[in-house]
């Protein structure tokens, strides 16, 4: 579906540009959607190209509508982290946060997403202390949105767990992962790729702590889900097998 969306989007953008330049709000919207499609396909470099064009257009025509510019900045920040350009990711993400922080209650969800992106960038730079700070802010803001924890909270907890695990705070990381699972399971059931991802992360923690039996236990639970969802010829299944192999090396 995403491949088809990219094909049609590219064709439409080229056709429109033959008529007149895409220097309009609608043109920026189309370019942004192409960026999202490319990011979803796992090609962040192409996503950066389209997000940057959308941002340039919206910055030139937005006037006082800085909220839209903030969305473009945040998308670009995420894609830049995807290609390892963490300094630029922080630059753009910081600008987005600065716009949304002027109205924090109104922009709570956007800020939570933005802080999560900033945490990813700081983690990429090896600044785990600052990454943890932003990740905790993201969790707190998502929790404030709804009395009942949702998938956004679960995802934020999973991201925080990864940062804590990387900094050697294994007990706290496991607590985050277990909390994430407790939110996801009632909503998604036992056999979902998001459940598998969290189980894999738990296996990683036990692997890092050299508890091989527990690591293998969680890896096998993850593999079982991946096989049910994707089959045993899928790249994710192969990656899971590699995780199991690392336990015994």
Short mmCIF file of C-alpha atoms in Angstrom, two decimals:
data_model
loop_
_atom_site.label_atom_id
_atom_site.label_comp_id
_atom_site.label_asym_id
_atom_site.label_seq_id
_atom_site.Cartn_x
_atom_site.Cartn_y
_atom_site.Cartn_z
CA UNK A 1 0.00 0.00 0.00
CA UNK A 2 2.79 2.44 0.89
CA UNK A 3 4.68 1.58 -2.30
CA UNK A 4 1.57 2.39 -4.32
CA UNK A 5 1.04 5.60 -2.36
CA UNK A 6 4.58 6.70 -3.16
CA UNK A 7 4.17 5.85 -6.85
CA UNK A 8 0.93 7.78 -7.16
CA UNK A 9 2.22 10.65 -5.04
CA UNK A 10 5.40 11.03 -7.09
CA UNK A 11 3.36 10.99 -10.31
CA UNK A 12 0.92 13.54 -8.96
CA UNK A 13 3.68 15.84 -7.72
CA UNK A 14 5.45 15.71 -11.09
CA UNK A 15 2.22 16.33 -12.99
CA UNK A 16 1.27 19.29 -10.82
CA UNK A 17 4.72 20.83 -11.04
CA UNK A 18 4.42 20.82 -14.84
CA UNK A 19 1.35 23.03 -14.46
CA UNK A 20 2.76 25.30 -11.74
CA UNK A 21 5.36 25.07 -8.97
CA UNK A 22 4.33 23.30 -5.78
CA UNK A 23 4.93 26.45 -3.74
CA UNK A 24 1.50 26.34 -2.12
CA UNK A 25 -0.06 24.95 1.04
CA UNK A 26 -1.50 22.05 -0.96
CA UNK A 27 1.88 21.40 -2.53
CA UNK A 28 3.52 21.34 0.90
CA UNK A 29 0.86 18.93 2.14
CA UNK A 30 1.49 16.56 -0.79
CA UNK A 31 5.25 16.68 -0.27
CA UNK A 32 4.82 16.02 3.46
CA UNK A 33 2.61 13.00 2.78
CA UNK A 34 5.21 11.63 0.38
CA UNK A 35 7.79 12.07 3.13
CA UNK A 36 5.61 10.13 5.54
CA UNK A 37 5.15 7.34 3.00
CA UNK A 38 8.88 7.07 2.37
CA UNK A 39 9.56 7.02 6.10
CA UNK A 40 7.00 4.26 6.53
CA UNK A 41 8.79 2.28 3.83
CA UNK A 42 12.03 2.47 5.80
CA UNK A 43 13.74 4.97 3.49
CA UNK A 44 14.33 7.99 5.76
CA UNK A 45 16.80 9.63 3.37
CA UNK A 46 14.06 10.08 0.78
CA UNK A 47 11.72 11.18 3.56
CA UNK A 48 14.17 13.92 4.55
CA UNK A 49 14.14 15.27 0.99
CA UNK A 50 10.36 15.65 0.91
CA UNK A 51 9.98 16.84 4.51
CA UNK A 52 12.57 19.55 3.86
CA UNK A 53 10.76 20.77 0.74
CA UNK A 54 7.44 20.85 2.61
CA UNK A 55 9.06 22.79 5.46
CA UNK A 56 10.65 25.32 3.12
CA UNK A 57 7.30 26.03 1.46
CA UNK A 58 5.33 26.30 4.70
CA UNK A 59 7.93 28.57 6.28
CA UNK A 60 7.64 30.92 3.31
CA UNK A 61 3.82 31.09 3.31
CA UNK A 62 2.77 30.29 6.88
CA UNK A 63 2.67 33.83 8.26
CA UNK A 64 1.59 33.45 11.88
CA UNK A 65 0.65 29.77 11.56
CA UNK A 66 3.72 28.46 13.34
CA UNK A 67 1.91 25.30 14.50
CA UNK A 68 2.03 23.90 10.97
CA UNK A 69 5.72 24.74 10.67
CA UNK A 70 6.31 22.93 13.97
CA UNK A 71 4.72 19.77 12.53
CA UNK A 72 7.05 19.94 9.52
CA UNK A 73 10.07 20.51 11.76
CA UNK A 74 9.15 17.55 13.93
CA UNK A 75 8.71 15.23 10.94
CA UNK A 76 12.06 16.33 9.55
CA UNK A 77 13.69 15.77 12.94
CA UNK A 78 12.44 12.18 13.08
CA UNK A 79 13.67 11.41 9.57
CA UNK A 80 17.06 13.01 10.22
CA UNK A 81 17.53 10.72 13.22
CA UNK A 82 16.68 7.87 10.88
CA UNK A 83 19.75 8.65 8.76
CA UNK A 84 21.96 9.31 11.78
CA UNK A 85 22.13 13.10 11.40
CA UNK A 86 21.46 13.68 15.08
CA UNK A 87 22.73 17.29 15.35
CA UNK A 88 20.30 18.45 12.65
CA UNK A 89 17.57 16.31 14.20
CA UNK A 90 18.08 18.15 17.48
CA UNK A 91 18.14 21.52 15.73
CA UNK A 92 14.82 20.95 13.99
CA UNK A 93 13.19 19.12 16.90
CA UNK A 94 14.27 21.89 19.28
CA UNK A 95 12.63 24.50 17.05
CA UNK A 96 9.41 22.48 16.97
CA UNK A 97 9.41 22.12 20.75
CA UNK A 98 10.01 25.85 21.15
CA UNK A 99 6.87 26.62 19.13
CA UNK A 100 4.63 24.10 20.90
CA UNK A 101 5.90 24.96 24.39
CA UNK A 102 4.27 28.37 24.06
CA UNK A 103 0.90 26.59 24.39
CA UNK A 104 1.81 23.40 26.27
CA UNK A 105 -1.68 22.26 27.21
CA UNK A 106 -3.10 22.74 23.74
CA UNK A 107 -0.09 21.00 22.18
CA UNK A 108 0.42 18.28 24.78
CA UNK A 109 0.30 15.36 22.33
CA UNK A 110 2.58 17.07 19.80
CA UNK A 111 5.05 17.95 22.53
CA UNK A 112 5.09 14.36 23.77
CA UNK A 113 5.94 13.15 20.26
CA UNK A 114 8.55 15.86 19.86
CA UNK A 115 10.24 15.05 23.18
CA UNK A 116 10.34 11.40 22.13
CA UNK A 117 12.10 12.39 18.90
CA UNK A 118 14.56 14.55 20.83
CA UNK A 119 15.26 11.63 23.16
CA UNK A 120 16.04 9.45 20.13
CA UNK A 121 18.48 12.04 18.79
CA UNK A 122 20.23 12.51 22.13
CA UNK A 123 20.48 8.74 22.48
CA UNK A 124 22.06 8.57 19.04
CA UNK A 125 24.66 11.10 20.18
CA UNK A 126 25.38 9.02 23.28
CA UNK A 127 23.94 11.60 25.71
CA UNK A 128 21.83 9.12 27.64
CA UNK A 129 21.16 11.44 30.57
CA UNK A 130 19.47 14.07 28.39
CA UNK A 131 17.78 11.33 26.36
CA UNK A 132 16.29 9.90 29.55
CA UNK A 133 15.06 13.34 30.63
CA UNK A 134 13.19 13.92 27.37
CA UNK A 135 11.88 10.37 27.28
CA UNK A 136 10.42 10.72 30.77
CA UNK A 137 8.80 14.01 29.73
CA UNK A 138 7.24 12.20 26.78
CA UNK A 139 5.83 9.45 29.02
CA UNK A 140 4.41 11.99 31.47
CA UNK A 141 2.70 14.04 28.76
CA UNK A 142 1.13 11.01 27.11
CA UNK A 143 -0.14 9.87 30.52
CA UNK A 144 -1.78 13.27 31.06
CA UNK A 145 -3.82 12.91 27.87
CA UNK A 146 -6.06 10.11 29.05
CA UNK A 147 -7.01 8.66 32.42
CA UNK A 148 -6.54 5.19 30.96
CA UNK A 149 -3.06 4.33 29.61
CA UNK A 150 -3.06 3.85 25.83
CA UNK A 151 -0.71 2.69 23.08
CA UNK A 152 1.07 6.05 23.04
CA UNK A 153 2.01 5.54 26.69
CA UNK A 154 3.08 1.97 25.95
CA UNK A 155 5.31 3.10 23.09
CA UNK A 156 6.83 5.87 25.20
CA UNK A 157 7.53 3.41 28.02
CA UNK A 158 9.17 1.04 25.54
CA UNK A 159 11.41 3.86 24.28
CA UNK A 160 12.32 4.86 27.83
CA UNK A 161 13.13 1.24 28.63
CA UNK A 162 15.60 1.12 25.73
CA UNK A 163 17.41 4.21 27.01
CA UNK A 164 17.52 2.88 30.57
CA UNK A 165 18.84 -0.48 29.37
CA UNK A 166 21.57 1.20 27.34
CA UNK A 167 22.66 3.16 30.42
CA UNK A 168 22.78 -0.01 32.52
CA UNK A 169 19.62 0.64 34.53
CA UNK A 170 18.32 -2.84 33.87
CA UNK A 171 15.79 -3.13 36.70
CA UNK A 172 14.14 0.14 35.70
CA UNK A 173 14.22 -0.86 32.02
CA UNK A 174 12.44 -4.13 32.75
CA UNK A 175 9.80 -2.28 34.75
CA UNK A 176 9.13 -0.02 31.74
CA UNK A 177 8.87 -2.97 29.37
CA UNK A 178 6.52 -4.87 31.67
CA UNK A 179 4.35 -1.79 32.06
CA UNK A 180 4.27 -1.43 28.28
CA UNK A 181 3.18 -5.06 27.90
CA UNK A 182 0.44 -4.64 30.50
CA UNK A 183 -1.04 -1.83 28.40
CA UNK A 184 -0.65 -3.49 25.00
CA UNK A 185 -1.87 -7.02 25.72
CA UNK A 186 -5.51 -6.16 26.60
CA UNK A 187 -5.74 -4.00 23.46
CA UNK A 188 -3.78 -6.03 20.90
CA UNK A 189 -3.91 -9.56 22.28
CA UNK A 190 -0.94 -11.89 22.69
CA UNK A 191 0.00 -12.25 19.00
CA UNK A 192 0.94 -8.82 17.70
CA UNK A 193 4.18 -7.44 16.31
CA UNK A 194 4.27 -4.70 18.98
CA UNK A 195 4.11 -7.35 21.70
CA UNK A 196 6.94 -9.21 19.97
CA UNK A 197 9.08 -6.04 19.90
CA UNK A 198 8.72 -5.53 23.65
CA UNK A 199 9.45 -9.20 24.37
CA UNK A 200 12.58 -8.90 22.26
CA UNK A 201 13.67 -5.88 24.29
CA UNK A 202 13.14 -7.80 27.52
CA UNK A 203 15.21 -10.64 26.09
CA UNK A 204 17.94 -8.13 25.26
CA UNK A 205 18.07 -6.94 28.86
CA UNK A 206 18.39 -10.47 30.22
CA UNK A 207 21.01 -11.20 27.58
CA UNK A 208 22.99 -8.15 28.68
CA UNK A 209 22.73 -9.37 32.28
CA UNK A 210 24.05 -12.76 31.11
CA UNK A 211 20.94 -14.61 32.23
CA UNK A 212 20.81 -16.90 29.22
CA UNK A 213 17.77 -18.93 30.21
CA UNK A 214 15.55 -15.89 30.63
CA UNK A 215 16.92 -14.27 27.48
CA UNK A 216 16.17 -17.37 25.39
CA UNK A 217 12.71 -17.65 26.99
CA UNK A 218 11.72 -14.16 25.86
CA UNK A 219 13.37 -14.51 22.46
CA UNK A 220 11.44 -17.70 21.79
CA UNK A 221 8.17 -16.03 22.82
CA UNK A 222 9.01 -13.22 20.40
CA UNK A 223 9.86 -15.67 17.60
CA UNK A 224 6.58 -17.53 18.08
CA UNK A 225 4.62 -14.32 17.56
CA UNK A 226 6.68 -13.25 14.55
CA UNK A 227 6.17 -16.65 12.95
CA UNK A 228 2.41 -16.46 13.52
CA UNK A 229 2.18 -12.95 12.12
CA UNK A 230 4.72 -12.98 9.28
CA UNK A 231 5.81 -16.58 8.76
CA UNK A 232 9.31 -18.02 9.18
CA UNK A 233 10.68 -16.56 5.93
CA UNK A 234 10.35 -12.95 7.03
CA UNK A 235 13.36 -10.68 7.80
CA UNK A 236 12.00 -10.09 11.31
CA UNK A 237 12.06 -13.81 11.98
CA UNK A 238 15.65 -13.98 10.76
CA UNK A 239 16.57 -11.07 13.03
CA UNK A 240 14.97 -12.89 15.95
CA UNK A 241 17.05 -15.98 15.25
CA UNK A 242 20.17 -13.81 15.29
CA UNK A 243 19.17 -12.56 18.75
CA UNK A 244 18.91 -16.15 19.98
CA UNK A 245 22.34 -16.86 18.52
CA UNK A 246 23.92 -13.96 20.42
CA UNK A 247 22.96 -15.59 23.71
CA UNK A 248 25.48 -18.39 23.15
CA UNK A 249 28.36 -16.34 21.77
#
